[in-house]
Every structure is written in C-alpha cells, then in structure tokens.
mmCIF file of C-alpha atoms in Angstrom:
data_model
loop_
_atom_site.group_PDB
_atom_site.id
_atom_site.type_symbol
_atom_site.label_atom_id
_atom_site.label_comp_id
_atom_site.label_asym_id
_atom_site.label_seq_id
_atom_site.Cartn_x
_atom_site.Cartn_y
_atom_site.Cartn_z
ATOM 1 C CA MET A 1 9.170 46.625 33.129
ATOM 2 C CA ALA A 2 7.322 49.867 32.738
ATOM 3 C CA TYR A 3 3.653 49.090 33.216
ATOM 4 C CA VAL A 4 1.879 48.714 29.891
ATOM 5 C CA THR A 5 -1.842 48.272 29.649
ATOM 6 C CA LEU A 6 -2.515 45.411 27.236
ATOM 7 C CA TYR A 7 -5.807 45.279 25.355
ATOM 8 C CA PRO A 8 -6.973 43.560 22.131
ATOM 9 C CA LYS A 9 -6.921 46.661 19.899
ATOM 10 C CA LEU A 10 -3.275 47.299 20.832
ATOM 11 C CA ILE A 11 -2.423 43.769 19.723
ATOM 12 C CA LEU A 12 -4.357 44.218 16.463
ATOM 13 C CA ASP A 13 -2.658 47.544 15.745
ATOM 14 C CA VAL A 14 0.731 45.865 16.037
ATOM 15 C CA LEU A 15 -0.298 42.844 13.939
ATOM 16 C CA SER A 16 -1.433 45.223 11.204
ATOM 17 C CA LYS A 17 2.270 46.029 10.751
ATOM 18 C CA VAL A 18 3.059 42.361 9.921
ATOM 19 C CA ARG A 19 2.613 41.295 6.316
ATOM 20 C CA TYR A 20 1.882 37.858 4.937
ATOM 21 C CA PRO A 21 4.594 37.100 2.296
ATOM 22 C CA GLY A 22 2.210 35.220 0.042
ATOM 23 C CA THR A 23 0.004 38.255 -0.719
ATOM 24 C CA GLY A 24 1.765 41.259 0.797
ATOM 25 C CA LYS A 25 -1.328 42.085 2.869
ATOM 26 C CA ASP A 26 -1.084 42.725 6.587
ATOM 27 C CA LEU A 27 -2.395 40.007 8.900
ATOM 28 C CA VAL A 28 -5.387 42.004 10.102
ATOM 29 C CA SER A 29 -6.750 43.194 6.761
ATOM 30 C CA ALA A 30 -6.116 39.715 5.335
ATOM 31 C CA GLY A 31 -8.438 38.297 8.018
ATOM 32 C CA MET A 32 -5.710 36.073 9.413
ATOM 33 C CA VAL A 33 -6.112 37.058 13.085
ATOM 34 C CA GLU A 34 -8.890 35.102 14.733
ATOM 35 C CA ASP A 35 -11.198 36.844 17.218
ATOM 36 C CA ASP A 36 -9.816 34.946 20.193
ATOM 37 C CA ILE A 37 -7.222 37.324 21.670
ATOM 38 C CA ARG A 38 -6.748 36.533 25.361
ATOM 39 C CA ILE A 39 -4.821 38.683 27.849
ATOM 40 C CA ASP A 40 -3.849 37.428 31.296
ATOM 41 C CA GLY A 41 -1.478 39.876 33.033
ATOM 42 C CA ASN A 42 1.424 40.176 30.637
ATOM 43 C CA LYS A 43 0.569 36.928 28.825
ATOM 44 C CA VAL A 44 -0.990 37.311 25.376
ATOM 45 C CA SER A 45 -2.364 34.498 23.231
ATOM 46 C CA PHE A 46 -4.329 34.341 19.979
ATOM 47 C CA SER A 47 -4.666 32.309 16.775
ATOM 48 C CA LEU A 48 -3.529 32.968 13.206
ATOM 49 C CA ILE A 49 -5.572 31.464 10.381
ATOM 50 C CA PHE A 50 -3.883 30.191 7.210
ATOM 51 C CA ASP A 51 -5.573 28.896 4.065
ATOM 52 C CA LYS A 52 -3.670 25.596 4.130
ATOM 53 C CA ALA A 53 -2.252 23.543 6.975
ATOM 54 C CA ASN A 54 0.981 23.083 5.051
ATOM 55 C CA ASP A 55 1.442 26.782 4.207
ATOM 56 C CA PRO A 56 5.211 27.329 3.730
ATOM 57 C CA PHE A 57 5.103 30.722 5.528
ATOM 58 C CA ILE A 58 3.578 29.551 8.819
ATOM 59 C CA LYS A 59 6.781 29.549 10.866
ATOM 60 C CA SER A 60 8.091 32.839 9.509
ATOM 61 C CA VAL A 61 4.756 34.646 10.006
ATOM 62 C CA VAL A 62 4.392 33.388 13.596
ATOM 63 C CA LYS A 63 7.935 34.523 14.350
ATOM 64 C CA ALA A 64 7.291 37.930 12.738
ATOM 65 C CA ALA A 65 4.123 38.381 14.838
ATOM 66 C CA GLU A 66 6.002 37.560 18.045
ATOM 67 C CA SER A 67 8.819 39.976 17.136
ATOM 68 C CA ALA A 68 6.371 42.784 16.320
ATOM 69 C CA ILE A 69 4.644 42.504 19.702
ATOM 70 C CA LEU A 70 7.928 42.413 21.588
ATOM 71 C CA THR A 71 9.260 45.386 19.563
ATOM 72 C CA TYR A 72 6.257 47.697 19.445
ATOM 73 C CA ILE A 73 4.694 46.925 22.845
ATOM 74 C CA SER A 74 7.282 45.581 25.295
ATOM 75 C CA GLU A 75 10.016 42.980 25.490
ATOM 76 C CA ASP A 76 8.345 41.674 28.632
ATOM 77 C CA VAL A 77 5.129 40.576 26.937
ATOM 78 C CA ASP A 78 4.766 36.810 27.323
ATOM 79 C CA ILE A 79 3.971 35.924 23.703
ATOM 80 C CA LYS A 80 6.455 33.295 22.545
ATOM 81 C CA GLY A 81 4.792 29.929 22.099
ATOM 82 C CA ASN A 82 1.349 31.431 22.659
ATOM 83 C CA ILE A 83 0.334 31.947 19.018
ATOM 84 C CA SER A 84 -1.761 29.060 17.773
ATOM 85 C CA VAL A 85 -2.076 28.135 14.103
ATOM 86 C CA LYS A 86 -5.326 27.144 12.446
ATOM 87 C CA SER A 87 -6.116 26.395 8.820
ATOM 88 C CA LYS A 88 -9.137 26.636 6.581
ATOM 89 C CA GLN A 89 -8.043 23.577 4.627
ATOM 90 C CA ALA A 90 -6.659 20.520 6.380
ATOM 91 C CA ILE A 91 -3.766 18.530 4.992
ATOM 92 C CA PRO A 92 -5.217 15.753 2.852
ATOM 93 C CA ALA A 93 -5.101 12.422 4.601
ATOM 94 C CA ALA A 94 -2.335 10.191 3.318
ATOM 95 C CA PRO A 95 -3.716 7.410 1.124
ATOM 96 C CA ALA A 96 -4.151 4.148 2.951
ATOM 97 C CA LYS A 97 -1.226 1.816 2.461
ATOM 98 C CA LEU A 98 -1.972 -0.993 0.060
ATOM 99 C CA LEU A 99 -1.661 -4.457 1.572
ATOM 100 C CA PRO A 100 -1.155 -3.187 5.138
ATOM 101 C CA GLY A 101 -1.041 -6.751 6.442
ATOM 102 C CA VAL A 102 1.789 -7.823 4.125
ATOM 103 C CA LYS A 103 5.304 -7.777 5.565
ATOM 104 C CA ASN A 104 7.400 -8.475 2.463
ATOM 105 C CA ILE A 105 6.618 -8.090 -1.236
ATOM 106 C CA ILE A 106 8.930 -10.000 -3.579
ATOM 107 C CA ALA A 107 8.925 -9.594 -7.359
ATOM 108 C CA VAL A 108 10.195 -12.633 -9.264
ATOM 109 C CA PHE A 109 11.250 -11.693 -12.787
ATOM 110 C CA SER A 110 13.280 -12.843 -15.756
ATOM 111 C CA GLY A 111 14.748 -10.975 -18.668
ATOM 112 C CA LYS A 112 13.172 -13.364 -21.164
ATOM 113 C CA GLY A 113 10.557 -16.098 -21.323
ATOM 114 C CA GLY A 114 11.275 -19.803 -21.222
ATOM 115 C CA VAL A 115 13.671 -19.807 -18.267
ATOM 116 C CA GLY A 116 11.218 -21.377 -15.787
ATOM 117 C CA LYS A 117 10.421 -18.219 -13.828
ATOM 118 C CA SER A 118 6.847 -19.245 -13.026
ATOM 119 C CA THR A 119 7.972 -22.728 -12.002
ATOM 120 C CA VAL A 120 10.535 -21.214 -9.637
ATOM 121 C CA THR A 121 7.935 -18.788 -8.229
ATOM 122 C CA ALA A 122 5.351 -21.522 -7.621
ATOM 123 C CA ASN A 123 7.844 -23.814 -5.911
ATOM 124 C CA LEU A 124 9.320 -20.977 -3.845
ATOM 125 C CA ALA A 125 5.811 -20.091 -2.644
ATOM 126 C CA VAL A 126 5.084 -23.690 -1.651
ATOM 127 C CA SER A 127 8.455 -24.044 0.100
ATOM 128 C CA LEU A 128 7.842 -20.874 2.118
ATOM 129 C CA ALA A 129 4.368 -22.077 3.079
ATOM 130 C CA LYS A 130 5.718 -25.485 4.122
ATOM 131 C CA ALA A 131 8.259 -23.660 6.305
ATOM 132 C CA GLY A 132 5.337 -22.169 8.234
ATOM 133 C CA TYR A 133 5.069 -18.739 6.628
ATOM 134 C CA ARG A 134 1.869 -17.053 5.432
ATOM 135 C CA VAL A 135 2.270 -16.717 1.676
ATOM 136 C CA GLY A 136 0.384 -14.981 -1.126
ATOM 137 C CA LEU A 137 1.083 -15.322 -4.842
ATOM 138 C CA LEU A 138 -0.059 -12.891 -7.525
ATOM 139 C CA ASP A 139 0.197 -14.129 -11.103
ATOM 140 C CA ALA A 140 1.079 -10.841 -12.791
ATOM 141 C CA ASP A 141 1.877 -12.461 -16.131
ATOM 142 C CA ILE A 142 -1.337 -10.999 -17.546
ATOM 143 C CA PHE A 143 -0.844 -12.261 -21.084
ATOM 144 C CA GLY A 144 0.341 -15.752 -20.162
ATOM 145 C CA PRO A 145 -1.010 -16.686 -16.734
ATOM 146 C CA SER A 146 0.248 -20.112 -15.695
ATOM 147 C CA MET A 147 -0.369 -20.372 -11.941
ATOM 148 C CA PRO A 148 -3.888 -21.859 -12.279
ATOM 149 C CA LYS A 149 -2.329 -24.746 -14.220
ATOM 150 C CA MET A 150 0.638 -25.142 -11.898
ATOM 151 C CA PHE A 151 -1.595 -25.356 -8.837
ATOM 152 C CA HIS A 152 -4.264 -27.463 -10.566
ATOM 153 C CA CYS A 153 -6.983 -24.896 -9.951
ATOM 154 C CA GLU A 154 -7.896 -23.853 -13.509
ATOM 155 C CA GLU A 155 -11.585 -24.229 -12.733
ATOM 156 C CA ALA A 156 -11.463 -21.955 -9.708
ATOM 157 C CA ARG A 157 -13.609 -18.831 -9.818
ATOM 158 C CA PRO A 158 -12.807 -16.611 -6.805
ATOM 159 C CA VAL A 159 -15.848 -15.193 -5.038
ATOM 160 C CA LEU A 160 -16.563 -11.728 -3.671
ATOM 161 C CA GLU A 161 -16.958 -11.252 0.051
ATOM 162 C CA GLU A 162 -18.001 -8.123 1.919
ATOM 163 C CA ILE A 163 -15.220 -7.149 4.322
ATOM 164 C CA ASP A 164 -15.324 -3.884 6.293
ATOM 165 C CA GLY A 165 -17.988 -2.504 3.969
ATOM 166 C CA ARG A 166 -16.094 -3.371 0.763
ATOM 167 C CA GLU A 167 -16.675 -6.218 -1.659
ATOM 168 C CA LEU A 168 -13.307 -7.912 -2.059
ATOM 169 C CA ILE A 169 -12.066 -10.818 -4.166
ATOM 170 C CA VAL A 170 -11.140 -13.796 -2.012
ATOM 171 C CA PRO A 171 -7.954 -15.477 -3.316
ATOM 172 C CA GLU A 172 -7.914 -19.215 -3.866
ATOM 173 C CA GLU A 173 -5.857 -21.096 -1.298
ATOM 174 C CA VAL A 174 -3.889 -24.117 -2.480
ATOM 175 C CA MET A 175 -1.149 -25.902 -0.506
ATOM 176 C CA GLY A 176 -1.132 -23.074 2.002
ATOM 177 C CA VAL A 177 -0.622 -20.390 -0.678
ATOM 178 C CA LYS A 178 -3.204 -17.676 -1.411
ATOM 179 C CA ILE A 179 -3.350 -17.249 -5.192
ATOM 180 C CA LEU A 180 -4.904 -14.797 -7.619
ATOM 181 C CA SER A 181 -4.438 -14.833 -11.377
ATOM 182 C CA ILE A 182 -6.139 -13.196 -14.327
ATOM 183 C CA GLY A 183 -6.384 -16.790 -15.533
ATOM 184 C CA PHE A 184 -9.257 -17.297 -13.083
ATOM 185 C CA PHE A 185 -11.328 -14.688 -14.922
ATOM 186 C CA VAL A 186 -10.703 -15.423 -18.616
ATOM 187 C CA ASP A 187 -11.333 -18.408 -20.875
ATOM 188 C CA PRO A 188 -8.092 -20.446 -20.822
ATOM 189 C CA ASN A 189 -8.562 -21.213 -24.514
ATOM 190 C CA ASP A 190 -8.705 -17.553 -25.560
ATOM 191 C CA ALA A 191 -5.761 -15.214 -25.981
ATOM 192 C CA VAL A 192 -5.767 -12.156 -23.736
ATOM 193 C CA LEU A 193 -5.830 -9.179 -26.111
ATOM 194 C CA TRP A 194 -5.526 -6.093 -23.946
ATOM 195 C CA ARG A 195 -3.723 -2.844 -24.366
ATOM 196 C CA GLY A 196 -1.149 -1.964 -21.720
ATOM 197 C CA SER A 197 -3.468 0.289 -19.715
ATOM 198 C CA MET A 198 -6.202 -2.355 -19.591
ATOM 199 C CA ALA A 199 -3.745 -4.989 -18.393
ATOM 200 C CA GLY A 200 -2.372 -2.608 -15.777
ATOM 201 C CA ASN A 201 -5.856 -1.792 -14.491
ATOM 202 C CA ALA A 202 -6.765 -5.471 -14.235
ATOM 203 C CA LEU A 203 -3.606 -6.192 -12.308
ATOM 204 C CA THR A 204 -4.124 -3.243 -9.960
ATOM 205 C CA GLN A 205 -7.625 -4.519 -9.215
ATOM 206 C CA LEU A 206 -6.243 -7.920 -8.192
ATOM 207 C CA ILE A 207 -4.095 -6.062 -5.661
ATOM 208 C CA ARG A 208 -6.418 -3.322 -4.406
ATOM 209 C CA ASP A 209 -9.704 -5.218 -4.440
ATOM 210 C CA ALA A 210 -8.575 -8.537 -2.996
ATOM 211 C CA HIS A 211 -8.619 -9.767 0.584
ATOM 212 C CA TRP A 212 -4.991 -10.832 0.975
ATOM 213 C CA GLY A 213 -5.050 -10.469 4.751
ATOM 214 C CA GLU A 214 -1.949 -11.021 6.870
ATOM 215 C CA LEU A 215 1.020 -12.342 4.895
ATOM 216 C CA ASP A 216 4.702 -12.821 5.625
ATOM 217 C CA TYR A 217 5.613 -13.040 1.934
ATOM 218 C CA PHE A 218 3.685 -11.815 -1.084
ATOM 219 C CA LEU A 219 5.276 -13.157 -4.276
ATOM 220 C CA ILE A 220 4.589 -11.553 -7.642
ATOM 221 C CA ASP A 221 5.229 -13.647 -10.737
ATOM 222 C CA MET A 222 6.182 -10.891 -13.165
ATOM 223 C CA PRO A 223 5.850 -11.079 -16.947
ATOM 224 C CA PRO A 224 9.138 -11.763 -18.741
ATOM 225 C CA GLY A 225 11.117 -8.819 -20.054
ATOM 226 C CA THR A 226 10.399 -5.203 -19.177
ATOM 227 C CA SER A 227 7.009 -3.655 -19.863
ATOM 228 C CA ASP A 228 4.212 -1.363 -18.685
ATOM 229 C CA ILE A 229 3.190 -4.099 -16.230
ATOM 230 C CA HIS A 230 6.480 -3.746 -14.376
ATOM 231 C CA LEU A 231 6.020 0.012 -14.170
ATOM 232 C CA THR A 232 2.427 -0.390 -12.953
ATOM 233 C CA LEU A 233 3.551 -2.683 -10.150
ATOM 234 C CA VAL A 234 6.367 -0.478 -8.843
ATOM 235 C CA GLN A 235 3.990 2.512 -8.973
ATOM 236 C CA THR A 236 1.372 0.556 -7.018
ATOM 237 C CA LEU A 237 3.379 -1.363 -4.437
ATOM 238 C CA ALA A 238 6.506 -0.732 -2.377
ATOM 239 C CA ILE A 239 8.380 -3.878 -3.392
ATOM 240 C CA THR A 240 10.743 -5.208 -0.728
ATOM 241 C CA GLY A 241 13.081 -6.756 -3.250
ATOM 242 C CA ALA A 242 13.353 -8.616 -6.541
ATOM 243 C CA VAL A 243 14.560 -12.101 -7.429
ATOM 244 C CA VAL A 244 15.887 -12.653 -10.947
ATOM 245 C CA VAL A 245 15.599 -16.048 -12.643
ATOM 246 C CA THR A 246 17.847 -17.049 -15.522
ATOM 247 C CA THR A 247 19.334 -20.097 -17.189
ATOM 248 C CA PRO A 248 23.080 -20.450 -17.790
ATOM 249 C CA GLN A 249 22.636 -19.593 -21.503
ATOM 250 C CA GLU A 250 24.309 -16.433 -22.757
ATOM 251 C CA VAL A 251 21.113 -15.084 -24.356
ATOM 252 C CA ALA A 252 19.207 -15.500 -21.077
ATOM 253 C CA LEU A 253 22.025 -13.883 -19.122
ATOM 254 C CA ALA A 254 22.069 -10.840 -21.406
ATOM 255 C CA ASP A 255 18.335 -10.308 -20.840
ATOM 256 C CA ALA A 256 18.668 -10.935 -17.099
ATOM 257 C CA ARG A 257 21.284 -8.198 -16.970
ATOM 258 C CA LYS A 258 18.813 -5.759 -18.598
ATOM 259 C CA GLY A 259 16.094 -6.684 -16.112
ATOM 260 C CA ILE A 260 18.417 -6.159 -13.162
ATOM 261 C CA SER A 261 19.415 -2.779 -14.585
ATOM 262 C CA MET A 262 15.747 -1.761 -14.753
ATOM 263 C CA PHE A 263 15.083 -2.565 -11.094
ATOM 264 C CA VAL A 264 18.209 -0.993 -9.641
ATOM 265 C CA GLY A 265 18.023 2.172 -11.773
ATOM 266 C CA ASP A 266 17.468 5.543 -10.103
ATOM 267 C CA LYS A 267 13.833 5.775 -11.221
ATOM 268 C CA ILE A 268 12.761 2.436 -9.717
ATOM 269 C CA ASN A 269 15.443 1.562 -7.149
ATOM 270 C CA VAL A 270 14.179 -1.831 -5.968
ATOM 271 C CA PRO A 271 16.875 -3.918 -4.220
ATOM 272 C CA ILE A 272 17.896 -7.177 -5.901
ATOM 273 C CA LEU A 273 17.653 -9.970 -3.340
ATOM 274 C CA GLY A 274 19.585 -12.344 -5.546
ATOM 275 C CA LEU A 275 19.714 -14.513 -8.638
ATOM 276 C CA VAL A 276 18.366 -18.016 -9.242
ATOM 277 C CA GLU A 277 20.106 -20.064 -11.908
ATOM 278 C CA ASN A 278 17.456 -22.447 -13.228
ATOM 279 C CA MET A 279 18.114 -25.519 -15.386
ATOM 280 C CA SER A 280 21.714 -25.417 -14.188
ATOM 281 C CA TRP A 281 22.287 -28.975 -15.332
ATOM 282 C CA PHE A 282 20.285 -31.986 -16.434
ATOM 283 C CA THR A 283 20.161 -35.018 -14.195
ATOM 284 C CA PRO A 284 18.371 -38.127 -15.501
ATOM 285 C CA ALA A 285 16.273 -40.020 -12.976
ATOM 286 C CA GLU A 286 18.171 -43.259 -13.559
ATOM 287 C CA LEU A 287 21.556 -41.544 -13.010
ATOM 288 C CA PRO A 288 20.941 -39.098 -10.129
ATOM 289 C CA GLN A 289 24.654 -38.468 -9.591
ATOM 290 C CA ASN A 290 25.264 -37.345 -13.171
ATOM 291 C CA LYS A 291 25.186 -33.715 -14.284
ATOM 292 C CA TYR A 292 24.931 -32.703 -17.936
ATOM 293 C CA TYR A 293 25.427 -28.988 -18.542
ATOM 294 C CA ILE A 294 23.266 -28.724 -21.638
ATOM 295 C CA PHE A 295 22.692 -24.945 -21.357
ATOM 296 C CA GLY A 296 26.222 -24.017 -20.352
ATOM 297 C CA ARG A 297 27.878 -24.103 -16.966
ATOM 298 C CA ASP A 298 27.715 -21.550 -14.119
ATOM 299 C CA GLY A 299 26.530 -18.681 -16.319
ATOM 300 C CA GLY A 300 24.115 -17.410 -13.670
ATOM 301 C CA LYS A 301 26.645 -17.952 -10.906
ATOM 302 C CA ASN A 302 29.240 -15.920 -12.807
ATOM 303 C CA LEU A 303 26.733 -13.135 -13.522
ATOM 304 C CA ALA A 304 25.829 -12.924 -9.820
ATOM 305 C CA GLU A 305 29.503 -12.631 -8.921
ATOM 306 C CA GLU A 306 30.070 -9.990 -11.605
ATOM 307 C CA LEU A 307 27.147 -7.847 -10.429
ATOM 308 C CA HIS A 308 27.875 -8.477 -6.731
ATOM 309 C CA ILE A 309 24.452 -9.927 -6.000
ATOM 310 C CA PRO A 310 23.789 -13.143 -4.046
ATOM 311 C CA LEU A 311 23.400 -16.441 -5.892
ATOM 312 C CA LEU A 312 20.252 -17.787 -4.244
ATOM 313 C CA GLY A 313 20.410 -21.226 -5.784
ATOM 314 C CA GLN A 314 21.130 -23.456 -8.752
ATOM 315 C CA ILE A 315 18.099 -25.552 -9.671
ATOM 316 C CA PRO A 316 18.735 -28.723 -11.696
ATOM 317 C CA LEU A 317 16.652 -29.664 -14.719
ATOM 318 C CA VAL A 318 14.879 -32.850 -13.711
ATOM 319 C CA GLN A 319 12.020 -34.465 -15.576
ATOM 320 C CA SER A 320 9.919 -34.543 -12.407
ATOM 321 C CA ILE A 321 9.808 -30.718 -12.310
ATOM 322 C CA CYS A 322 8.095 -30.575 -15.697
ATOM 323 C CA GLU A 323 5.776 -33.456 -14.844
ATOM 324 C CA SER A 324 4.840 -31.898 -11.501
ATOM 325 C CA GLY A 325 4.045 -28.567 -13.147
ATOM 326 C CA ASP A 326 1.842 -30.230 -15.729
ATOM 327 C CA GLU A 327 0.064 -32.250 -13.044
ATOM 328 C CA GLY A 328 -0.571 -29.135 -10.951
ATOM 329 C CA ILE A 329 1.562 -30.325 -8.041
ATOM 330 C CA PRO A 330 4.711 -28.195 -7.570
ATOM 331 C CA SER A 331 7.714 -30.458 -7.061
ATOM 332 C CA ALA A 332 8.566 -28.657 -3.801
ATOM 333 C CA VAL A 333 5.737 -30.660 -2.235
ATOM 334 C CA ARG A 334 8.006 -33.719 -2.425
ATOM 335 C CA GLU A 335 10.410 -32.456 0.206
ATOM 336 C CA ASP A 336 12.877 -35.343 0.014
ATOM 337 C CA SER A 337 13.256 -35.280 -3.768
ATOM 338 C CA MET A 338 16.249 -33.641 -5.440
ATOM 339 C CA THR A 339 14.143 -30.680 -6.543
ATOM 340 C CA GLY A 340 12.273 -30.520 -3.239
ATOM 341 C CA ILE A 341 15.575 -30.090 -1.430
ATOM 342 C CA ALA A 342 16.770 -27.498 -3.984
ATOM 343 C CA PHE A 343 13.637 -25.378 -3.552
ATOM 344 C CA ARG A 344 13.703 -25.706 0.227
ATOM 345 C CA GLU A 345 17.272 -24.387 0.207
ATOM 346 C CA LEU A 346 16.203 -21.598 -2.165
ATOM 347 C CA ALA A 347 13.422 -20.560 0.243
ATOM 348 C CA ALA A 348 15.910 -20.472 3.129
ATOM 349 C CA ARG A 349 18.248 -18.224 1.135
ATOM 350 C CA VAL A 350 15.412 -15.885 0.150
ATOM 351 C CA ILE A 351 14.323 -15.567 3.796
ATOM 352 C CA GLU A 352 17.920 -14.830 4.769
ATOM 353 C CA GLN A 353 18.313 -12.155 2.093
ATOM 354 C CA VAL A 354 14.984 -10.491 2.912
ATOM 355 C CA ASP A 355 15.971 -10.286 6.578
ATOM 356 C CA TYR A 356 19.370 -8.831 5.649
ATOM 357 C CA ARG A 357 17.755 -6.316 3.287
ATOM 358 C CA ASN A 358 15.249 -5.181 5.917
ATOM 359 C CA GLU A 359 17.958 -4.784 8.529
ATOM 360 C CA HIS A 360 20.376 -2.788 6.378
ATOM 361 C CA LEU A 361 18.236 -0.782 3.935
ATOM 362 C CA ASP A 362 15.402 1.718 4.272
ATOM 363 C CA PRO A 363 11.936 0.557 3.203
ATOM 364 C CA THR A 364 11.342 0.729 -0.546
ATOM 365 C CA GLN A 365 9.088 3.576 -1.674
ATOM 366 C CA VAL A 366 6.370 3.418 -4.298
ATOM 367 C CA VAL A 367 7.811 4.821 -7.526
ATOM 368 C CA GLU A 368 6.612 8.311 -8.457
ATOM 369 C CA VAL A 369 6.668 8.881 -12.210
ATOM 370 C CA ASN A 370 6.400 12.402 -13.631
ATOM 371 C CA HIS A 371 4.646 12.486 -16.987
ATOM 372 C CA ARG A 372 6.013 15.220 -19.245
#
C-alpha cells in the first residue's frame, strides 16, 4: 500500500463523516468516540460509546465507522474487529428466577368445585413423596383453603427464618410434603373477604417469600373455575404443565373443557399433562368388586380421548377417601388400599407425562399480559 501516516486527528476527521441514525449527529460531535485511539503500524483501535448497551444501531454504526476508515484513509488499515463498544447505561439485570430450586411446577385445576380436586392434589403429593421425590404443595384456593384440614395441620403457624439475608416463610412439612396455605394465616372460622388484587398479592407472597428449597415437584392446588388467581399464577410462575380433575358428570365435563381451553389458549399456553377422572364409580367396602356408576360412566375418559390428552387415572369413590380427608390422613398413605393403589398409579402417570413434556416441548414461559 502507499504509505499513509496514521494519527488520531485523521481518524477523528473520518469519524466526523459518520452519523448516528438515532439523532443524525456525527459520531465526534455527539461525543461517541472515546479518547482511547491507539495506532500500532497500520492497526487502529478505539471505542464507541452508546447511551444503552442494547442500542439497536450498534452493529450498523460500527460497520459504518469501519467502512469510512477503509474508504477515506486506506483499504489496508487494520480496523475490522478493532472497534470496541461501551455504554453509559448497562442492560438491566434479568430478574432472578422464582423458585430456582424447583424442577417442575404442576397446576392442578378443575372447571368447577365439588369434584375432589383438592383431595386428588393432596394424595398425588403424598404419593410422589412416598416414591422418593421432593415435593412442595401450595394451596392456592385462597377463598376455600382445605390443605390444612387434609394434612391435619390446621393449628400450624409457619415461622420466619432469615436465609441469605432475607426473612422467608418456612413451609410446614407433613408426610414428606412441604405445604403452605393461606389457611395457616387466617381464622378458619372466618370467611376470607378479599378483592382479587389482595388475594393475588397474598398468593404471590407465599411463592416469593417462602423457603421452598430444592423440589422435584411443586404442586399448586388451584381454585375451581377460572379467575384472577389463575392469571396471577401464570404471570408469576413458568408452569410446567396442568392436570385437570373432573367427575364423569356432564356438567363437570363442560366446565373442565372451559378450564382446559383457558390453559392451552394462545395467551397462556400451558401444556395439559392429562386428565384425572375422579369419583369414576362407587365401590362399597363390603363389596370391593362391585362398581356403581352413580355419576355416569367414562365421561372423563371420553373427554380425554376427544381432546387428545392423556387420561392419567380413574379414581373410585370409596368411603375411606372421605374419612381419610376428614381425619387429616390422605388415603394414599395406605399404599395397599384400593385408593392407595389408584393414587400411586396416578403419580406414576404424572411423572411419565412430565418427563415426556420436558423432553418434547420447550420450557413454559411466564405469561406477559399487556394492559390496554
């Protein structure tokens, strides 16, 4: 190349011909060229300063600066890759992931009340824990919390513990399951009269400000129906998948269909792990081989087939389930009983579906809702 004497002012003169698209000003008068121009033979290096680290014009401005030097000085100037980028304002740090120690978050929901959703959730949690998994259970049914009763811990009052400089609520642990419920913090004889935002804030606090630790499965017992609580949860947590609970009755199936539609819709997009048909038939203790289909037959099974979602299990209606719930001892504890076996098989199917979901689908994202 023809010998060209390189010096800082020559570089600045050329950079004054390059304009920043955001303002139309040249790089020099805009104060975007840092006073660190270095020249080593034909190698030139310097830094450009942008207001924000995620400025959309960074790449195009750097390329324009390189082209200007090669055009107006010499094609042999070693400039490509030698322009550093600095910013006055760093990219905001991404918010810390909630529940970083939790592998799988499962929402258990029903389209309507009275189908035994909380009973299924409690027994599923116990069955998972008995299978050796680390399990947490959040009672998100703010207006009708039932987990304290089902686990016979109504008198529990979780304590605060300082962990890593934060005061966190320590969940109760019963039968190997870590449990938190708004029922621990309110008088069980009083109705919970909260507006939607208050309920949502209380629920968020039980998630954010609790020491859940390392968990394989975090079950959320959702309120029945569809409400602000559901929206709060999908905006707060990246839910791995949802389990729907229904009875074989037509009215329950219609509401289950609506709940499934809510989760799989474009705005929420939470995978359905499968459907549990509860109270599939009644079996009296004295006639364990008999099945009486008092709520209809195979309604949940048929709905699962229609919607192409897995049928996770059919749970019989047995008097011992009700008695166990009232006594605060989930029937899954009795592993060799009819219901114990049913819930153990349900847990195995849930594990199978979670593994399949994680292998074949991308991780669920927290729902972003635009308020207009």
